[in-house]
mmCIF file of C-alpha atoms in Angstrom:
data_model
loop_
_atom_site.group_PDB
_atom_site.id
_atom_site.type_symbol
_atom_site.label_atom_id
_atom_site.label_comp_id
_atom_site.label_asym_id
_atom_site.label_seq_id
_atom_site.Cartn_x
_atom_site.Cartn_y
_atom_site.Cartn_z
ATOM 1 C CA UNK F 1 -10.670 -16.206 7.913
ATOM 2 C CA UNK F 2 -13.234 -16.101 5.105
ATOM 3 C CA UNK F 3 -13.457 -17.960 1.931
ATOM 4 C CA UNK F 4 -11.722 -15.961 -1.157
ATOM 5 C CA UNK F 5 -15.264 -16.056 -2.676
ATOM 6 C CA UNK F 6 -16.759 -14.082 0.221
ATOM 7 C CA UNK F 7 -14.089 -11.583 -0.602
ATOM 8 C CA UNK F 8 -14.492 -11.082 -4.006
ATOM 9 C CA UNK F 9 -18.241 -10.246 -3.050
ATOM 10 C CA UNK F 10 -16.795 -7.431 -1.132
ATOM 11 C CA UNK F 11 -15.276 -5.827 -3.702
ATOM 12 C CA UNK F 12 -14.609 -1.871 -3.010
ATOM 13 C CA UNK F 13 -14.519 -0.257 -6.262
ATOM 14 C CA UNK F 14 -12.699 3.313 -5.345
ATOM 15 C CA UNK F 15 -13.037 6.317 -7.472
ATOM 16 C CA UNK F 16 -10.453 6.546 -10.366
ATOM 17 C CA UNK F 17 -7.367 9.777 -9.956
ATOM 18 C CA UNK F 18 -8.971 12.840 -9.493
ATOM 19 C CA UNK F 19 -8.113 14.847 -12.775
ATOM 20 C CA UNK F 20 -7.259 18.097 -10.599
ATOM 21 C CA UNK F 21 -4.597 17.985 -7.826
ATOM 22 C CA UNK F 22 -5.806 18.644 -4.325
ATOM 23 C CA UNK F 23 -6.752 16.781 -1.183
ATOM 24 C CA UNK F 24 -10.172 14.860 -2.014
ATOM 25 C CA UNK F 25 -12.781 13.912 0.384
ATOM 26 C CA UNK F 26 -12.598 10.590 2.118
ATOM 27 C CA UNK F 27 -15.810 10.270 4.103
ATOM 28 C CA UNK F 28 -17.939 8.601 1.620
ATOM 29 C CA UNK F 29 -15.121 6.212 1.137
ATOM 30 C CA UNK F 30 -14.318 5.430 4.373
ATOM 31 C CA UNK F 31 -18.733 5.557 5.327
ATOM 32 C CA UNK F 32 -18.883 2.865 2.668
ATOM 33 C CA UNK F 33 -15.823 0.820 4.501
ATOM 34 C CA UNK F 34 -17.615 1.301 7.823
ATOM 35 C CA UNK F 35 -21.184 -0.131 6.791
ATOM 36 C CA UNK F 36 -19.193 -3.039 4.870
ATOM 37 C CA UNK F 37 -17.469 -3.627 8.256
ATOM 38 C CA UNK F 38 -21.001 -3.461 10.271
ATOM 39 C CA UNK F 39 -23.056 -6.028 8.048
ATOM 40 C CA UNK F 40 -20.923 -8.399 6.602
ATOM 41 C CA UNK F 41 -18.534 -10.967 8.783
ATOM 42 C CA UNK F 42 -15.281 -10.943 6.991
ATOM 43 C CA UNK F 43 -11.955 -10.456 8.128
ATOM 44 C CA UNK F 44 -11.227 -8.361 4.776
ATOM 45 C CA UNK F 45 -12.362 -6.352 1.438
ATOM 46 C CA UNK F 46 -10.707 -6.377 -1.514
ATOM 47 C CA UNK F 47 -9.915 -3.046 -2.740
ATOM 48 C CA UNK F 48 -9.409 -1.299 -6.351
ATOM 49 C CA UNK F 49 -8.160 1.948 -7.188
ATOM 50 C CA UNK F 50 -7.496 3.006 -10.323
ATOM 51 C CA UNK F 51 -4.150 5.116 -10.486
ATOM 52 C CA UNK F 52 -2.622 6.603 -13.522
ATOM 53 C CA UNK F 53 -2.729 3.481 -16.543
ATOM 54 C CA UNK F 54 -2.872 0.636 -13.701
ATOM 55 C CA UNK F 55 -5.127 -0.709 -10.988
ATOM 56 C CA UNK F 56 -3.690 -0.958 -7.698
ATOM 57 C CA UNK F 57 -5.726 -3.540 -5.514
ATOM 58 C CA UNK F 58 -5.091 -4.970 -1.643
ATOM 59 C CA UNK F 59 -7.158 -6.803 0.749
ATOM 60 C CA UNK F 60 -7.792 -3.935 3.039
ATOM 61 C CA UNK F 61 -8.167 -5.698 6.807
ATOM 62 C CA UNK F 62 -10.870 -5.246 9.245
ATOM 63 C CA UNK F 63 -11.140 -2.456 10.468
ATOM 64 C CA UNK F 64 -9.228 -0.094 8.671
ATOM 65 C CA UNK F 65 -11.081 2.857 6.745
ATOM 66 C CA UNK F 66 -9.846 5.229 4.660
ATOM 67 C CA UNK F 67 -8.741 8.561 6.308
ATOM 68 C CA UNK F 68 -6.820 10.783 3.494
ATOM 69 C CA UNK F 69 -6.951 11.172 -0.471
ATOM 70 C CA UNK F 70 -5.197 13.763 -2.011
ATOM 71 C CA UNK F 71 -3.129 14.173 -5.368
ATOM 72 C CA UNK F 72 -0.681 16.584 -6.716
ATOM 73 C CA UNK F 73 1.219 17.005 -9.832
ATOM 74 C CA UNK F 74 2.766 13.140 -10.550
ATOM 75 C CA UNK F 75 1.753 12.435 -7.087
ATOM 76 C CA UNK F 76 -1.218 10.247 -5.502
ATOM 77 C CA UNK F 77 -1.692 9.000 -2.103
ATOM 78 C CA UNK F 78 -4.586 7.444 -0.161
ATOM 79 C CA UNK F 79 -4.266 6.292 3.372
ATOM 80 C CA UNK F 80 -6.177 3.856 6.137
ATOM 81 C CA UNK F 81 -6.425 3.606 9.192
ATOM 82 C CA UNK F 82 -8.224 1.559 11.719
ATOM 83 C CA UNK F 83 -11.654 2.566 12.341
ATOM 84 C CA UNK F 84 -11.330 5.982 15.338
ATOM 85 C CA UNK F 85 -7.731 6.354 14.442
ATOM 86 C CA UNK F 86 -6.573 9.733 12.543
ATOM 87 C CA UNK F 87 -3.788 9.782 9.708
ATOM 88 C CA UNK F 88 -2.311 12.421 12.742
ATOM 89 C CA UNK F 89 -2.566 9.478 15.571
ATOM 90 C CA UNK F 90 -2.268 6.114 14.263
ATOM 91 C CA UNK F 91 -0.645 2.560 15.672
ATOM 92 C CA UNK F 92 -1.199 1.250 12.339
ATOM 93 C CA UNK F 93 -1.561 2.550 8.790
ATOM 94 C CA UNK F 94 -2.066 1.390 5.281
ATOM 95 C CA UNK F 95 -1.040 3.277 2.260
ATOM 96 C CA UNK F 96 -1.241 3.232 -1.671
ATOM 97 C CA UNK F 97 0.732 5.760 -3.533
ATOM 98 C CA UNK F 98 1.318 6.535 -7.091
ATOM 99 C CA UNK F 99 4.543 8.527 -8.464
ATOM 100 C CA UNK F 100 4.092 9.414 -12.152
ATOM 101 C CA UNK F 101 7.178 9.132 -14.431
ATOM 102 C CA UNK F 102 9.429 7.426 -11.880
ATOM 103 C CA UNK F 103 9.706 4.014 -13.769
ATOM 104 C CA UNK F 104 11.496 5.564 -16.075
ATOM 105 C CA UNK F 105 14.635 6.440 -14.735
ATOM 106 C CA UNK F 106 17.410 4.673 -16.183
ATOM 107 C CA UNK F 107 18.595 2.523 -13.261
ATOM 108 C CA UNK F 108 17.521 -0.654 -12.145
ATOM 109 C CA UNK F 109 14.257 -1.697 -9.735
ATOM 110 C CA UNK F 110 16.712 -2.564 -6.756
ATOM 111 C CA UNK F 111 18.399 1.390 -7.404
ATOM 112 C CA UNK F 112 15.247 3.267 -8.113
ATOM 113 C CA UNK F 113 13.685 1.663 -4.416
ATOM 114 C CA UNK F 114 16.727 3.008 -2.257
ATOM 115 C CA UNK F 115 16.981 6.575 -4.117
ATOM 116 C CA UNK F 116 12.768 6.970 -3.312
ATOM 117 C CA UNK F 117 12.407 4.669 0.237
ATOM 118 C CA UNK F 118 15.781 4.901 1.833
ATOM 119 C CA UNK F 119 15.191 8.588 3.124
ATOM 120 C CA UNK F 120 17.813 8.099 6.385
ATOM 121 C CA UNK F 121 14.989 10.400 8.251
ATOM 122 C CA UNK F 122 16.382 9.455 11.922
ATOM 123 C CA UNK F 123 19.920 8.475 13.368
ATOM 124 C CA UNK F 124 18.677 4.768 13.179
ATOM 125 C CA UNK F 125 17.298 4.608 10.086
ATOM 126 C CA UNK F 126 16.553 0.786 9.027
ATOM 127 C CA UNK F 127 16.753 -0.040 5.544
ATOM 128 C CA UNK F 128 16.125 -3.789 3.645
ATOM 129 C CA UNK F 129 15.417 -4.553 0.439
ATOM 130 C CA UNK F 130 14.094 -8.132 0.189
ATOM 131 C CA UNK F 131 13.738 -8.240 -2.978
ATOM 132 C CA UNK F 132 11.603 -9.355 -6.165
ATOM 133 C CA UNK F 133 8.036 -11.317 -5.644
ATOM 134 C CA UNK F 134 6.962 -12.898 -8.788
ATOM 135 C CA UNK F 135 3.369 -12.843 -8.922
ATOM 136 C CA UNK F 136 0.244 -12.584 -11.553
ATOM 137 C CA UNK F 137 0.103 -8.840 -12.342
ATOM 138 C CA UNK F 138 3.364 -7.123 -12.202
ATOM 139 C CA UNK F 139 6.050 -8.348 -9.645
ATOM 140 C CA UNK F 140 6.840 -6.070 -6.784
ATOM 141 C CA UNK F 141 10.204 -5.789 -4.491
ATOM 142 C CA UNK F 142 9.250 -5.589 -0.551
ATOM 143 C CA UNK F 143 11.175 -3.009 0.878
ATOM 144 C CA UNK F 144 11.670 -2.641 4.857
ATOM 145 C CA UNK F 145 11.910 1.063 6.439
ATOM 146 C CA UNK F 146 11.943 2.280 10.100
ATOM 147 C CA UNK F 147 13.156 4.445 12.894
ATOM 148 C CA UNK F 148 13.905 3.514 16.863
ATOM 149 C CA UNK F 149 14.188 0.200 18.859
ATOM 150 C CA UNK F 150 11.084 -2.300 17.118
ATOM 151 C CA UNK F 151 8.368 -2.247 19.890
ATOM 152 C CA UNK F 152 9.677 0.533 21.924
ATOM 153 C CA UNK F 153 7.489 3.939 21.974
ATOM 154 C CA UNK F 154 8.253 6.015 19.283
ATOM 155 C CA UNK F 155 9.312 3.689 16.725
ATOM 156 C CA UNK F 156 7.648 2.955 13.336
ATOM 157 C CA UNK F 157 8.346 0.295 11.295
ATOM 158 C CA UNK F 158 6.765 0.058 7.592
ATOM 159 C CA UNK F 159 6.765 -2.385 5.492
ATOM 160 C CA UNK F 160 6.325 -1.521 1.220
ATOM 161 C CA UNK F 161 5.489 -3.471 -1.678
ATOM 162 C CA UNK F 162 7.354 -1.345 -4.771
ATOM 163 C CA UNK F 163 5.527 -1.668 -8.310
ATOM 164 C CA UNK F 164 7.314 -0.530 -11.037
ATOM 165 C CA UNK F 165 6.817 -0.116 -15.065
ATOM 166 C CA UNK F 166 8.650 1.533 -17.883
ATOM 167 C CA UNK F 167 6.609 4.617 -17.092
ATOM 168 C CA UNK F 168 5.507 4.588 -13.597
ATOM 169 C CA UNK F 169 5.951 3.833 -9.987
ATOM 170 C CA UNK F 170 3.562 2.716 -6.833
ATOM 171 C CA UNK F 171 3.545 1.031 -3.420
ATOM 172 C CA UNK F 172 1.305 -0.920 -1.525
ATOM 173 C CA UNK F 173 2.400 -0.284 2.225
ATOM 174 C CA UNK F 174 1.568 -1.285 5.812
ATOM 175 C CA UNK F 175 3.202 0.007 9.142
ATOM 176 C CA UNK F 176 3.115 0.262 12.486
ATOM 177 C CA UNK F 177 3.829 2.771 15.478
ATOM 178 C CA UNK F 178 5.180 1.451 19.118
ATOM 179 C CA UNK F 179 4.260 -1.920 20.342
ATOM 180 C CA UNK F 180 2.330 -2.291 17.417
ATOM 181 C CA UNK F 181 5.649 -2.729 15.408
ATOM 182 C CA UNK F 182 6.928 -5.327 17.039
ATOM 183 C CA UNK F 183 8.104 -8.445 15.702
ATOM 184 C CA UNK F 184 7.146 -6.818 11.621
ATOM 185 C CA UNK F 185 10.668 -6.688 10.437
ATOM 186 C CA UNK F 186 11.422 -10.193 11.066
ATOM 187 C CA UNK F 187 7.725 -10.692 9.188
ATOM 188 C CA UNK F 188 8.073 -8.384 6.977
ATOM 189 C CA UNK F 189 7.260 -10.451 3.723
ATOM 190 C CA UNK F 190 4.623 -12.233 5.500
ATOM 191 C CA UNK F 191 2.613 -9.166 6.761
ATOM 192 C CA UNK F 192 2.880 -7.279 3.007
ATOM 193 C CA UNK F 193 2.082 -10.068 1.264
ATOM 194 C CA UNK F 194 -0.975 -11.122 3.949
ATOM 195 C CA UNK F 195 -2.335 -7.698 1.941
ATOM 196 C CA UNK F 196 -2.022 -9.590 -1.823
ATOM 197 C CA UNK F 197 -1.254 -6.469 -3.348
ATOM 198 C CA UNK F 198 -1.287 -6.278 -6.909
ATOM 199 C CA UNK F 199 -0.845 -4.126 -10.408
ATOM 200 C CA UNK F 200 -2.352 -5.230 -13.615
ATOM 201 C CA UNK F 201 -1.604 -5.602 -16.284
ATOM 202 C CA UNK F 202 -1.276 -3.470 -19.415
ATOM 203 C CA UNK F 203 -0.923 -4.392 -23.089
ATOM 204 C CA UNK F 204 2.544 -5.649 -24.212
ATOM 205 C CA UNK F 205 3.486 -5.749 -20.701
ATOM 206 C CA UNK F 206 6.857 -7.426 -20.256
ATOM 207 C CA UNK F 207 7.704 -9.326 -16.997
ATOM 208 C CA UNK F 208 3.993 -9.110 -16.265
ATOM 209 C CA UNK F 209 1.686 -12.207 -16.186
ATOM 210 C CA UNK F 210 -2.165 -12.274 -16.698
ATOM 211 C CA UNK F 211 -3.964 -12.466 -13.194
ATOM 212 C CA UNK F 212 -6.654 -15.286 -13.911
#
């Protein structure tokens, strides 16, 4: 593992939220990713995106790259896979979303998770919330999803880090597919938080401390 100074050299500055809704073209992205991967030794990149009035940063791992951008009306998603995967065919995946005007539903952090993560999508649906991680920026819950028997074929397993403001809502989230899952609901804090995702901060920001 590399120093957090050789990191912060490797900053990856994305573009900001496309103005116009629409899938957006990843290849430069994930060419940049690639040639970042091929000359410099380091396990991981930190990673920026600006989305709606926050950034949204992660250490992205070798050797994901990005592999889809796209935004809608209130919606933004990029996604990453490891380097000759497809968003189609993937064993692992990393995702960053942004849902505009969620925060402000009138229910609490724990209630707003479970009405937009706990989608019962398969007769085995899995569930947790973990709760609140305190944190400089603003504090996110981890959230546990999944479908089928943990390291079995077919089942997925994802693991979400769930930002949150009076206005706003985004995730930070890492999964897996078949073996690849197993073993990262017992883990689950450990492997979202190996990511140090983060929001800044904004102005006036309550529950929201200064990242130094």
């Amino acid at each position: 593992m590399k120093s957090g100074l050789a990191l912060l050299a490797l900053l990856v500055a994305l573009p900001a939220a496309a103005a116009e809704p629409g899938e957006l073209d990843v290849q430069p992205i994930a060419q940049m990713m690639r040639e970042i991967w091929k000359t410099q030794k380091t396990d991981s990149a930190k990673t920026v995106q600006q989305v709606w009035t926050r950034t949204v940063g992660f250490d992205l791992p070798r050797p994901f790259v990005a592999g889809f951008r796209a935004q809608s009306i209130g919606r933004f998603i990029i996604e990453y896979v490891p380097d000759g995967e497809t968003v189609q065919a993937w064993t692992r995946l990393i995702t960053v979303t942004g849902t505009r005007g969620a925060g402000a539903a009138r229910v609490d952090d724990a209630m707003l998770a479970s009405v937009l993560y706990d989608a019962r999508s398969c007769p085995d649906w899995r569930y947790r919330d973990l709760g609140a991680t305190a944190q400089p920026g603003l504090p996110y819950r981890t959230l546990v999803i999944g479908c089928g028997t943990e390291g079995e074929a077919g089942s997925e397993r994802g693991v979400i880090a769930f930002f949150r403001d009076e206005e706003d809502s985004w995730t930070v989230q890492y999964a897996a597919r078949g073996p690849a899952s197993k073993g990262l609901e017992a883990g689950a804090a450990a492997a979202i938080a190996r990511l140090k995702p983060f929001l800044t901060c904004k102005t006036g920001d309550k529950a929201c401390m200064d990242r130094k």
